[in-house]
Short mmCIF file of C-alpha atoms in Angstrom, two decimals:
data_model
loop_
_atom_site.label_atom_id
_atom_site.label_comp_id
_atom_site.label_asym_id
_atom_site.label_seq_id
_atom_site.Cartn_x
_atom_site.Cartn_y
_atom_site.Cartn_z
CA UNK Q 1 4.12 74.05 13.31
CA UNK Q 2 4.17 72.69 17.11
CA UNK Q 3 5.81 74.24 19.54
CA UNK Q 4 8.10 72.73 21.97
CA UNK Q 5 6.81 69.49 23.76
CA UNK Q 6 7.75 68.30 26.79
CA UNK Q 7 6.45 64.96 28.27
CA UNK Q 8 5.60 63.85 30.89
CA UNK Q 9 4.05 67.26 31.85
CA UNK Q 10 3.81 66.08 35.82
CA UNK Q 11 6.18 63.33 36.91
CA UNK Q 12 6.02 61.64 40.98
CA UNK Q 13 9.13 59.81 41.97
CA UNK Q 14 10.44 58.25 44.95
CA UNK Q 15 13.55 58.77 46.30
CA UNK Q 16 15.80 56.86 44.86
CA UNK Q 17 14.30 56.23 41.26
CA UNK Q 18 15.12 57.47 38.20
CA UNK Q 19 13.28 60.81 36.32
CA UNK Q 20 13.53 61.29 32.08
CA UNK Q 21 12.22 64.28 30.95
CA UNK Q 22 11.97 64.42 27.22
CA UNK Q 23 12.17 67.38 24.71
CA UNK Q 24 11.06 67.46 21.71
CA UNK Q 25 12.30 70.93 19.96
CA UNK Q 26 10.51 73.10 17.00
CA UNK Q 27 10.21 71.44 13.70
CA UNK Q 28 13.68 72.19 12.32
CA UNK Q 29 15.40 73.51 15.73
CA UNK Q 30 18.47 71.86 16.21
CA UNK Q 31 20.25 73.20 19.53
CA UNK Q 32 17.90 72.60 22.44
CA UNK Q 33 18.38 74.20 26.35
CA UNK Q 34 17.75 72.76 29.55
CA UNK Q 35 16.71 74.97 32.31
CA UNK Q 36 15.38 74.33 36.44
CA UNK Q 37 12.91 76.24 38.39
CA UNK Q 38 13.26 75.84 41.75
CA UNK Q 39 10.37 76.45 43.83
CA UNK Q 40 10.00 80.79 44.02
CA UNK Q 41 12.89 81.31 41.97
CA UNK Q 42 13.71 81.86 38.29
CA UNK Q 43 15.04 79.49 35.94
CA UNK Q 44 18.66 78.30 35.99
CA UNK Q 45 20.66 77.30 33.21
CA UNK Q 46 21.61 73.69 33.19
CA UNK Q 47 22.90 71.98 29.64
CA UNK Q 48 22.70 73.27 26.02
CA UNK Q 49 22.71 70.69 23.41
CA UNK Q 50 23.28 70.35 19.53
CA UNK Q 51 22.70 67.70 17.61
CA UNK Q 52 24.43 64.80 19.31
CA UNK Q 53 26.95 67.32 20.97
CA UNK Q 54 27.12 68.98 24.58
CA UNK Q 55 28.16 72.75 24.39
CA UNK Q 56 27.56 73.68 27.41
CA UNK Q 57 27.25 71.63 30.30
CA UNK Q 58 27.93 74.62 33.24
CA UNK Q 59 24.75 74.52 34.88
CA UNK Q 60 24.28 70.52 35.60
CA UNK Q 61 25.08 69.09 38.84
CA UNK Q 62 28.31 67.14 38.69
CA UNK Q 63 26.27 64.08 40.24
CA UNK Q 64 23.12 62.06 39.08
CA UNK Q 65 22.33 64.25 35.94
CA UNK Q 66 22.50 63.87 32.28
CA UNK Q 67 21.94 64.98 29.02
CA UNK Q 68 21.21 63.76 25.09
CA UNK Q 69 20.24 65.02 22.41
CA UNK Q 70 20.73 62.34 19.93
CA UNK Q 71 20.37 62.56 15.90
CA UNK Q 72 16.77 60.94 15.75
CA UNK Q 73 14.28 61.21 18.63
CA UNK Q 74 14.11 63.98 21.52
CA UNK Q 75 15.85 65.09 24.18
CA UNK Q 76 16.49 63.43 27.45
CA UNK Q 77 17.69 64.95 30.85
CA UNK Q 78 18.11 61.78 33.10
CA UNK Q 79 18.22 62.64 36.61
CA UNK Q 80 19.57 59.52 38.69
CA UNK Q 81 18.79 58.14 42.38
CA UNK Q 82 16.50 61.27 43.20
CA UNK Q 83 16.59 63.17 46.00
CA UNK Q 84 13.19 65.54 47.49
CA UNK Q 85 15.46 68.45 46.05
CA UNK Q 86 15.22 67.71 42.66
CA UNK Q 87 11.68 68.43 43.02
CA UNK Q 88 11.47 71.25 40.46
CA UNK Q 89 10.12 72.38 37.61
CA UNK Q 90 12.23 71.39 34.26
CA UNK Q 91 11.71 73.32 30.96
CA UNK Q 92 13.36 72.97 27.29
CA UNK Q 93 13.71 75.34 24.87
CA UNK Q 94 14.82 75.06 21.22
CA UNK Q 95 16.27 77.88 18.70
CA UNK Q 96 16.64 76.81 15.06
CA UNK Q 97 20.74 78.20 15.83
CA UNK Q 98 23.23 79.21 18.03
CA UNK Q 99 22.91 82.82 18.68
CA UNK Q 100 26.33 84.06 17.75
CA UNK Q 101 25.68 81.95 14.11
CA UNK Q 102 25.48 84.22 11.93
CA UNK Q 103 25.56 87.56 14.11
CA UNK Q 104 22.05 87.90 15.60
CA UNK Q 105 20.09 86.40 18.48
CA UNK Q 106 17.84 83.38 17.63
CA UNK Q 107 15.08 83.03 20.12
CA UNK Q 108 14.40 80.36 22.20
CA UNK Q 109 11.11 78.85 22.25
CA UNK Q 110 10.16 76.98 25.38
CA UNK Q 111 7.93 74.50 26.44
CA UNK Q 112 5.87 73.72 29.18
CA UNK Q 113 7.49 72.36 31.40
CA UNK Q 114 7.85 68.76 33.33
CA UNK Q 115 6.91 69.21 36.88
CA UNK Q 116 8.96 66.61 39.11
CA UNK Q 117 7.78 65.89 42.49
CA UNK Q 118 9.94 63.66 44.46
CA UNK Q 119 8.38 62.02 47.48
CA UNK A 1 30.26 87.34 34.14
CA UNK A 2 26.49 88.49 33.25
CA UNK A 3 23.39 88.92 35.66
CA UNK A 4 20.01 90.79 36.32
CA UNK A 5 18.44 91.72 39.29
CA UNK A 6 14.73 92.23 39.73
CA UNK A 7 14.15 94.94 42.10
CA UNK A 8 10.55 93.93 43.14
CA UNK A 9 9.31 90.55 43.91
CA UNK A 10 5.82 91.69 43.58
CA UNK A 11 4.00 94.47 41.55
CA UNK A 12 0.04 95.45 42.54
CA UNK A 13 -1.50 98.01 40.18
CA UNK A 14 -5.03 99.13 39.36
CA UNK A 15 -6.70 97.91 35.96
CA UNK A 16 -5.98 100.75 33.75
CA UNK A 17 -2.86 102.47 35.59
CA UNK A 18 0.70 101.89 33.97
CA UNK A 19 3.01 99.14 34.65
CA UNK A 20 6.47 99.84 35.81
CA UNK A 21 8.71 96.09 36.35
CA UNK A 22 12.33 97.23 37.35
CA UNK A 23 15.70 95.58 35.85
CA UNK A 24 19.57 96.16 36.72
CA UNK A 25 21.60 94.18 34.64
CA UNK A 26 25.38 93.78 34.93
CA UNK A 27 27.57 92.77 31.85
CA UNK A 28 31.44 92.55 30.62
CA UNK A 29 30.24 93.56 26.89
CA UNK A 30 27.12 94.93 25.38
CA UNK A 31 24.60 92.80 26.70
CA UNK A 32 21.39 91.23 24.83
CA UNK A 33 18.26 91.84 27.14
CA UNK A 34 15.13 90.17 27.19
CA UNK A 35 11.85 90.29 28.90
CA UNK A 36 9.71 87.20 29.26
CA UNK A 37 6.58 86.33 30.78
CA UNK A 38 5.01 82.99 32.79
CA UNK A 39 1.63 82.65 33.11
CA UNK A 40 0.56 79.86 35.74
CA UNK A 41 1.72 76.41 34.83
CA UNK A 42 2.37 77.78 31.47
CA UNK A 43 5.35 78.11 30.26
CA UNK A 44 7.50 81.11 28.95
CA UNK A 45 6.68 83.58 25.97
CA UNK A 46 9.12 86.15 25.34
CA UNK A 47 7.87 89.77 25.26
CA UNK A 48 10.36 91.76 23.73
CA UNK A 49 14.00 91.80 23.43
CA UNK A 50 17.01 94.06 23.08
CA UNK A 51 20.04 93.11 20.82
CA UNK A 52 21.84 96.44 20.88
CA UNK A 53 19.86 98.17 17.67
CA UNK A 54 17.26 100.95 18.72
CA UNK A 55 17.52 101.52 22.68
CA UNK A 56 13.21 101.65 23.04
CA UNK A 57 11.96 98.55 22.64
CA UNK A 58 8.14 97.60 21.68
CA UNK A 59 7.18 94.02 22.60
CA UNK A 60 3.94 91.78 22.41
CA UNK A 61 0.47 93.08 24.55
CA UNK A 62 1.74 96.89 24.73
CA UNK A 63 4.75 96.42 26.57
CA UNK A 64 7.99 98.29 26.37
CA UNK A 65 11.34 98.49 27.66
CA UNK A 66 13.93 101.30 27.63
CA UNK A 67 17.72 100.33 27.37
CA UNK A 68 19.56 102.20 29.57
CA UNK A 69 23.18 101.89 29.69
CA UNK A 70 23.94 104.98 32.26
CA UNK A 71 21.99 103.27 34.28
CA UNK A 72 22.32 100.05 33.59
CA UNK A 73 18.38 99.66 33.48
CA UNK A 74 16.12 97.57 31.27
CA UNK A 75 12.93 98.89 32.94
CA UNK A 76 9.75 97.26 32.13
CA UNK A 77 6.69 99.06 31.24
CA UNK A 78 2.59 99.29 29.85
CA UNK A 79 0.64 101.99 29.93
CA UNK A 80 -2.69 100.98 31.04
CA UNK A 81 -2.46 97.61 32.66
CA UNK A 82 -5.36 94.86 32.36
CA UNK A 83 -6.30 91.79 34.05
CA UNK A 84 -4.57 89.43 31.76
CA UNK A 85 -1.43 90.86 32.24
CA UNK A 86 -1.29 89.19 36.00
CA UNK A 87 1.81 86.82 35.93
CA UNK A 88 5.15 86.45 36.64
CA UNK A 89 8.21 88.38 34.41
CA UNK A 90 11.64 87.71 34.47
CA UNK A 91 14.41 89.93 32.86
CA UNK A 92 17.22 87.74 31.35
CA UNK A 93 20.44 88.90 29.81
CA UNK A 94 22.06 86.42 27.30
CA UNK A 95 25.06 84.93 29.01
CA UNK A 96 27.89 82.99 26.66
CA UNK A 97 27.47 80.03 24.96
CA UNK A 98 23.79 81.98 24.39
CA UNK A 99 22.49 80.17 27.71
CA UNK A 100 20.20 82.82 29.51
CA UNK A 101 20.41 83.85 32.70
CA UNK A 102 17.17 84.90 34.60
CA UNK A 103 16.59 87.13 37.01
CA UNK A 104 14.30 86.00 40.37
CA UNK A 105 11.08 87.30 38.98
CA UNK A 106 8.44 90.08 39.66
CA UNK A 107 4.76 88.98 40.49
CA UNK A 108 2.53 91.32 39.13
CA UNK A 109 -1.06 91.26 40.14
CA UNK A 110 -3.79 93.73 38.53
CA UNK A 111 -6.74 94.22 40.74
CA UNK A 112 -10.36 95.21 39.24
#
């Protein structure tokens, strides 16, 4: 069973262009998590998806960001008209279910990452 | 609102000497705690997690972590460290809506 993939794993943009970042969860994972790494810091929480559905949208910029997670293919996080400080790294994690389902804590597996550099 | 503070940016032990990684967490309700590690350009594996059952938790590569709620301490810990175990370690607490919240991260380095 794969893990989570990300692609690109290293992604150059100028400022200006558009960055997608795909996801593509566990075999039979269904709610997928974005998350941002800023240079030196720890991740922050950005959007958690289901299946065609935002939950949780708290942690994405109100500007110039997106997310999908649509019923066939992976994940996208669409980051508009970049700027240098989107430079970041960008990781995805998938749990099979929402933690509260159920009464117990599904783990989230991430992947490796999509480093964005914006020039 | 939920949130963990690392109280060390960076960690240098001895190959063989215990590991101590500090965590305060702050929480409404009974929290969830988790300990995960990031190896260079790698991304994260979870070590070991606490979901309110038995407050000593073992985890992955010898690790534990001790839920203290006088304290409010999820203290990170090994025994005898070794070279592998150089990376970076965040504490998280589970957050609502399940989205985790990570704390800024602890360095460790092992030296020879």
């Amino acid at each position: 069973n794969a893990g989570v993939m990300q692609n690109p794993r290293h992604l150059v943009r100028r400022r200006g262009q558009e960055a997608r970042l795909r996801c593509s969860p566990m075999k039979g994972h269904s709610h997928v998590y974005w998350y941002r790494q800023l240079p030196e810091e720890g991740l922050k929480f950005m959007v958690y998806l289901q299946k065609e559905n935002i939950i949780d949208e708290s942690g994405m910029p109100k500007e110039r960001f997106s997310a999908e997670f649509p019923k066939e293919g992976p994940s996208i996080l669409r980051i508009q008209q970049v700027v240098r400080g989107d430079s970041a790294a960008y990781f995805c994690a998938s749990s099979p279910r929402g933690g509260r389902e159920r009464g117990s804590y599904n783990e989230q597996f991430f992947g490796p990452g999509t480093r964005l550099t914006v020039l | 609102a939920q949130s963990v503070t690392q109280l060390d940016s960076h960690v240098s032990v001895s190959e063989g000497t215990p590991v101590l990684l500090r965590c305060n967490y702050s929480s409404s309700y009974s929290p969830s705690l988790f300990w995960y590690v990031q190896h260079p350009n790698k991304g994260l594996q979870l070590l070991l997690k606490y979901t309110s059952a038995a407050t000593l938790v073992k985890g992955i590569n010898g690790f534990e972590a001790e839920f203290k709620k006088s304290e409010t301490s999820f203290h990170l810990t090994k025994p005898s460290a070794h070279m592998s175990d150089a990376a970076e370690y965040f504490c998280v607490v589970r957050g609502n809506t399940d989205k985790l919240i990570f704390g800024t991260g602890t360095r460790l380095q092992v030296f020879p």
